[in-house]
Amino acid sequence: MATAAAASASSSLLAPAASTAPATPNALLFPSSVPTLRAYPRLLLSFRRPAAAAVADPQGAVLEEEEAEADQRGLYVDEDEDDGYEGGRGSAFTPPTRPRTGKAALPLKHDRTRSKRFLEIQKLRESKKEYDVPTAISLMKQMASAKFKESAEAHFRMNLDPKYNDQQLRATVNLPKGTGQSVKIAVLTQGEKIDEARAAGADIVGGDDLIEQIKGGFMDFNKLIASPDMMPKVAGLGKILGPRGLMPNPKAGTVSPNITQAIEEFKKGKVEYRVDKTGIVHIPFGKVDFPEEDLIANFMAVVRSVERNKPSGAKGIYWKTAYLCSSMGPSIKLNIKEMLDYGTESS
């Protein structure tokens, strides 16, 4: 009889409440009353309880005897205990950790991939300190410890957005002390200017024949200078020369009626620069083995050129940040105000 009472109590918890409304097909598919989700875990315990307990506690509340038995078997933990894990019962799992050593223990993530040489030389400068031009040049020479002659580089972040035509910056600058590297110049011209180009020191001179060689893949030169009368023929080389930065352009000084002057300027140290899509200008201005006075002269020539060629659409603060570095060395931050004042005094 107790078994029958337990069975009837448990079945009454699972069965929906009786309804006086006539049964319809929708009512059969979608019953209007179902047991709550909170009751289902406790219904599993009701089948193991005595009949009297099922009748006395039809909602399936856990009896003290069941809790004591479960605690003895170690099945459950006290609900009031704070185990630090909100997703379920039991203590949270914490994986074992090892203490980091070597480069992995460095606080800055990008330093963990640096070489030992780089990590040592960057201790010579303070990363957040702003230096004046002479001190920065001296530090750059001290930190140039690669096995080859590194180039001296300037990197300026400008307040420019080059997607607008009136905020594009592209120009050239004549470095008074040269670049420290040889430049191989090719000239596209015709007629009498071929002899002029050869006399001025051009390494490669040609006309239609040179155009055909370039179409065939010939690229053994650093600069390509063209006379204006050759530009209609050079236009077909845009897909070949453009991605390499060798396409002649009047703004870069590589399209000129005076071929002799253009060759001499690039041989002496004329450098082209432009702002990239992120608003940064990158310019090499010599070699680190130059005397400090020569590097300062070249650098200030670059600063004056960037200031002089300020685009008409530039608004607000033109100079945002300025850095110096060698090819394989850490960057040195410059004080913008002192840099511009130094350039004014030098001029």
XYZ file of N, CA, C and O in Angstrom, residues 230-239 247:
44
model
N 59.724 62.283 -72.647
C 59.657 60.817 -72.583
C 58.505 60.313 -71.714
O 58.242 59.111 -71.681
N 57.808 61.209 -71.023
C 56.772 60.773 -70.080
C 55.613 60.040 -70.747
O 55.073 59.085 -70.170
N 55.153 60.430 -71.964
C 54.085 59.614 -72.593
C 54.477 58.158 -72.787
O 53.639 57.258 -72.677
N 55.748 57.894 -73.034
C 56.201 56.517 -73.217
C 56.424 55.820 -71.868
O 56.257 54.609 -71.758
N 56.809 56.606 -70.873
C 57.058 56.031 -69.543
C 55.751 55.668 -68.844
O 55.735 54.834 -67.939
N 54.632 56.288 -69.261
C 53.346 56.031 -68.595
C 52.984 54.550 -68.607
O 52.330 54.051 -67.684
N 53.395 53.830 -69.638
C 53.088 52.402 -69.702
C 53.869 51.558 -68.714
O 53.573 50.360 -68.555
N 54.851 52.145 -68.025
C 55.658 51.405 -67.056
C 55.150 51.580 -65.626
O 55.817 51.158 -64.678
N 53.991 52.218 -65.469
C 53.482 52.516 -64.126
C 53.288 51.285 -63.269
O 53.625 51.285 -62.077
N 52.767 50.200 -63.831
C 52.520 48.991 -63.047
C 53.813 48.312 -62.618
O 53.836 47.563 -61.639
N 58.860 55.209 -60.169
C 58.176 55.934 -61.237
C 58.571 57.410 -61.211
O 58.477 58.062 -60.173
